[in-house]
CSV table of C-alpha atoms in Angstrom, one decimal:
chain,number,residue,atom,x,y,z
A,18,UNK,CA,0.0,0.0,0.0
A,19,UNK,CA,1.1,3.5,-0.3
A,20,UNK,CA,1.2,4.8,2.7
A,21,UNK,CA,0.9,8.6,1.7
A,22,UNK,CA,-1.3,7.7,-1.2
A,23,UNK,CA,-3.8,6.2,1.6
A,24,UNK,CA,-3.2,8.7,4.2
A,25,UNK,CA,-3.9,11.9,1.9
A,26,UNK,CA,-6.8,10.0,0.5
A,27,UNK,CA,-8.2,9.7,4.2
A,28,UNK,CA,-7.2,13.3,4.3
A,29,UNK,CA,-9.5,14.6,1.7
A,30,UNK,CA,-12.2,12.7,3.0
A,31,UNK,CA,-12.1,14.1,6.9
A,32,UNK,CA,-11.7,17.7,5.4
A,33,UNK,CA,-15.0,17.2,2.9
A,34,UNK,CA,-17.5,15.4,5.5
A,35,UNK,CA,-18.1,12.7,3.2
A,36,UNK,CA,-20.5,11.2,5.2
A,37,UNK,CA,-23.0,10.3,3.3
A,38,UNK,CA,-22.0,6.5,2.0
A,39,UNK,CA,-18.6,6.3,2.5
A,40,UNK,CA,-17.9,3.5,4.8
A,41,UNK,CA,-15.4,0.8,5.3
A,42,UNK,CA,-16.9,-1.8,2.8
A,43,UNK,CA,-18.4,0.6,0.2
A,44,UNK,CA,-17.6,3.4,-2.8
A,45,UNK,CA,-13.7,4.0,-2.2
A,46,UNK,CA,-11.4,3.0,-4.5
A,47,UNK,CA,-8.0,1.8,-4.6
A,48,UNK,CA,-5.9,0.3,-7.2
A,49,UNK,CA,-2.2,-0.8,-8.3
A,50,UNK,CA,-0.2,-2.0,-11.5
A,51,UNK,CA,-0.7,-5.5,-11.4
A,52,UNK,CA,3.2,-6.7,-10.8
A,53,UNK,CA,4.9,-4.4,-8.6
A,54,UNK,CA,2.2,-1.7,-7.7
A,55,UNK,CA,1.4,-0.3,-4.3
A,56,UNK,CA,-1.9,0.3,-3.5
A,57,UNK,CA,-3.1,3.8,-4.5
A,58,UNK,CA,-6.5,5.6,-3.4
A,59,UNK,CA,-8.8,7.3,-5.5
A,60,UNK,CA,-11.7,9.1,-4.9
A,61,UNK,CA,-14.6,8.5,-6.2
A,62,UNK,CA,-18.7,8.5,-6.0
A,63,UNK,CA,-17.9,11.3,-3.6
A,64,UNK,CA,-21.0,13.9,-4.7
A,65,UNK,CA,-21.2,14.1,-1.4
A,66,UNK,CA,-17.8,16.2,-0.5
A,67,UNK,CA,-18.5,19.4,1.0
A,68,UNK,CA,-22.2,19.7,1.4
A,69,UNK,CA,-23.6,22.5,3.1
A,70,UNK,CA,-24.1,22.7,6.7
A,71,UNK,CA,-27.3,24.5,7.7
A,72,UNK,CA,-27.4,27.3,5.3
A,73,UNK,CA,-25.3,29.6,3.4
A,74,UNK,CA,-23.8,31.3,5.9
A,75,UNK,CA,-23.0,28.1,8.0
A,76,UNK,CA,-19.6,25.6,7.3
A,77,UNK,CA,-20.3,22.1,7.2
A,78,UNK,CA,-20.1,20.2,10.5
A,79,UNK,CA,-20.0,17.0,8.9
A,80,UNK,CA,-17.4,14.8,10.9
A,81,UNK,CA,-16.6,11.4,9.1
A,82,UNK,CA,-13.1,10.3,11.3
A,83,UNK,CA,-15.5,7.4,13.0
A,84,UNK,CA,-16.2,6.0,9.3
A,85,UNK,CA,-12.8,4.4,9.3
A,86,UNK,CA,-12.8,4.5,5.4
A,87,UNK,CA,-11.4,1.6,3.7
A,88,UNK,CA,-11.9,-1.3,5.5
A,89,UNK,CA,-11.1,0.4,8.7
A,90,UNK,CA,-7.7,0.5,8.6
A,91,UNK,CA,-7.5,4.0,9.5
A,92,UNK,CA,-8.3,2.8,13.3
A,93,UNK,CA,-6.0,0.3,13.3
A,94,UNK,CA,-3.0,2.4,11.7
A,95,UNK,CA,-3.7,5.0,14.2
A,96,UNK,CA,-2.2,3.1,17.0
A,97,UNK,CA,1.5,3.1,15.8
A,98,UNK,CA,3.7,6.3,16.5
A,99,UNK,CA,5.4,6.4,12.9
A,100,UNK,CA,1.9,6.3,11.3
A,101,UNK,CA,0.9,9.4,12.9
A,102,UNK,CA,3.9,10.9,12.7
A,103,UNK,CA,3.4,10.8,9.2
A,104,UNK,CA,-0.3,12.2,9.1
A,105,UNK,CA,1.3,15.1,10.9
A,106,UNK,CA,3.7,15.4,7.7
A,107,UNK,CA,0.9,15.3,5.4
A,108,UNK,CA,-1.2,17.4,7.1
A,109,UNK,CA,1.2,20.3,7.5
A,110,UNK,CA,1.7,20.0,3.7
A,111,UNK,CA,-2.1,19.6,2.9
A,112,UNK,CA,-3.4,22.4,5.4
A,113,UNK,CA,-0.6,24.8,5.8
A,114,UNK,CA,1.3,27.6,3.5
A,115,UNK,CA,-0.7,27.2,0.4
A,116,UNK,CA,-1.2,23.4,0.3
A,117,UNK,CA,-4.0,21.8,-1.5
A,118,UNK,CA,-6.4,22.0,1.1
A,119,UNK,CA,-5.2,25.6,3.1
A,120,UNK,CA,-8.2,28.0,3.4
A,121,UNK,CA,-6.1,30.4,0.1
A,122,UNK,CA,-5.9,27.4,-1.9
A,123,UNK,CA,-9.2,26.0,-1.8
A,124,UNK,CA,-11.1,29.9,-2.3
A,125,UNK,CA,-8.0,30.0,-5.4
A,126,UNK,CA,-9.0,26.2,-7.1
A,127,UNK,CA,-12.6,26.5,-6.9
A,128,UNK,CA,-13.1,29.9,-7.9
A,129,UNK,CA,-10.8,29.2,-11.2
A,130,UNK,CA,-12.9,25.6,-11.7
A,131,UNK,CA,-16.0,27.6,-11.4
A,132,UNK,CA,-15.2,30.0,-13.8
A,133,UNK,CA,-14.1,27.4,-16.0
A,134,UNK,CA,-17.0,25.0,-15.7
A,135,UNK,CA,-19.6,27.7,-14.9
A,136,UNK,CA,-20.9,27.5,-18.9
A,137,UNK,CA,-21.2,23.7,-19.0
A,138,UNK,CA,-22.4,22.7,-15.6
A,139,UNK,CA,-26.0,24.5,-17.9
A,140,UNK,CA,-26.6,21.1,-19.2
A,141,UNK,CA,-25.9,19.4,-16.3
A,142,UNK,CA,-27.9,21.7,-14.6
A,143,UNK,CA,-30.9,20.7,-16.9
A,144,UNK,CA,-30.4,17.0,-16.9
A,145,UNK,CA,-31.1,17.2,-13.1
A,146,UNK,CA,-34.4,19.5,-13.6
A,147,UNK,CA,-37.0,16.5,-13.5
A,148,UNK,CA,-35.3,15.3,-10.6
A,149,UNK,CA,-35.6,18.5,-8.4
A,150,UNK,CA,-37.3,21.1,-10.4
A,151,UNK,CA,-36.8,24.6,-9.8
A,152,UNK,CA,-33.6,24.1,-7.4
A,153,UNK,CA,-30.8,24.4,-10.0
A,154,UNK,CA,-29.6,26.8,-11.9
A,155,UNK,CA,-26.5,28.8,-12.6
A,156,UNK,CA,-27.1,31.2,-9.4
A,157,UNK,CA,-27.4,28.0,-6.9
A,158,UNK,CA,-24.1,26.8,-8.6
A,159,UNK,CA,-22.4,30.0,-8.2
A,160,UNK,CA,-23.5,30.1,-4.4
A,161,UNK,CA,-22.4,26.9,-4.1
A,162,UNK,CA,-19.0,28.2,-5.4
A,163,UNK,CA,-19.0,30.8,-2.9
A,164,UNK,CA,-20.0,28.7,-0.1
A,165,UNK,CA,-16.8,26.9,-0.6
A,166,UNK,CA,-14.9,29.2,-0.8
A,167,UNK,CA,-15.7,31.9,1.6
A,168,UNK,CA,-17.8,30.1,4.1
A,169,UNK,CA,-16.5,26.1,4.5
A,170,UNK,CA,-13.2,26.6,3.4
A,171,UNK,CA,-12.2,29.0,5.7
A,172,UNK,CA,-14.0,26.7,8.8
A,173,UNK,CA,-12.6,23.3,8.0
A,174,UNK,CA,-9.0,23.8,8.2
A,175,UNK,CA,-6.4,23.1,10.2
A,176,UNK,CA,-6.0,25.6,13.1
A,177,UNK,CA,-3.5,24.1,15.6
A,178,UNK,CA,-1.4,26.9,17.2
A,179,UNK,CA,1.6,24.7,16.7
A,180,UNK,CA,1.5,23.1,13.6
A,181,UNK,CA,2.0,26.3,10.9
């Protein structure tokens, strides 16, 4: 397995609140070359990533760090001193001086994807119209840009006194 690979993939998952069915048996993803491969994660079926919490002006409080992911390894890996030591690592780099998931990076990558999606996510928009008519269109796409990146973002980081 690789380690990183796994423990970045556990990462993004925490920081998102995917809690809607992401458990240990079910919808994650991992896969290697077939001789000499270690283990990678991917995500996937993860529409679930950053929902809103109560309202627009509200960060998600969506905790998923009892779901254990992938086969529950996460509680089992937890237990051993270089494992952590090794989140630590990753989590500096992820959450800290403009790392993927720092509050500057996230307002940064989805305000760029949005703008560069915000033309074509029309027909999506419509494809999902008989499912809940009326509730999307390009304004509900462009708050739920903004929600991300001025309201979540900003809440579901890293804030340890001692780890910047």
């Amino acid at each position: 397995m690789d380690v990183d690979s796994y423990i970045d993939y556990m990462l993004l998952n925490f920081y998102g609140g995917n809690k809607h069915d992401w458990y240990p048996s079910h919808n994650w993803v991992a896969g290697r070359k077939h001789v000499g491969g270690k283990y990678q994660f991917f995500m996937w079926d993860n529409d679930f990533l950053n929902r809103r919490g109560g309202n627009s002006t509200t960060a998600s409080t969506a905790n998923v760090t009892g779901h254990g992911g992938p086969r529950n390894m996460w509680n089992s890996l937890k237990n051993h001193l270089e494992f952590r030591i090794r989140v630590a690592d990753r989590a500096q780099k992820h959450f800290f001086s403009g790392g993927m998931l720092s509050p500057e990076r996230v307002a940064a990558d989805f305000t760029e994807l949005g703008e560069r999606i915000s033309r074509t996510v029309i027909p999506e928009i419509a494809r999902w119209t008989d499912v809940a008519p009326g509730s999307y269109d390009p304004d509900t796409f462009q708050a739920s840009i903004n929600w991300i990146t001025d309201v979540n973002g900003p809440d579901r980081h890293c804030d340890h006194p001692d780890a910047s």
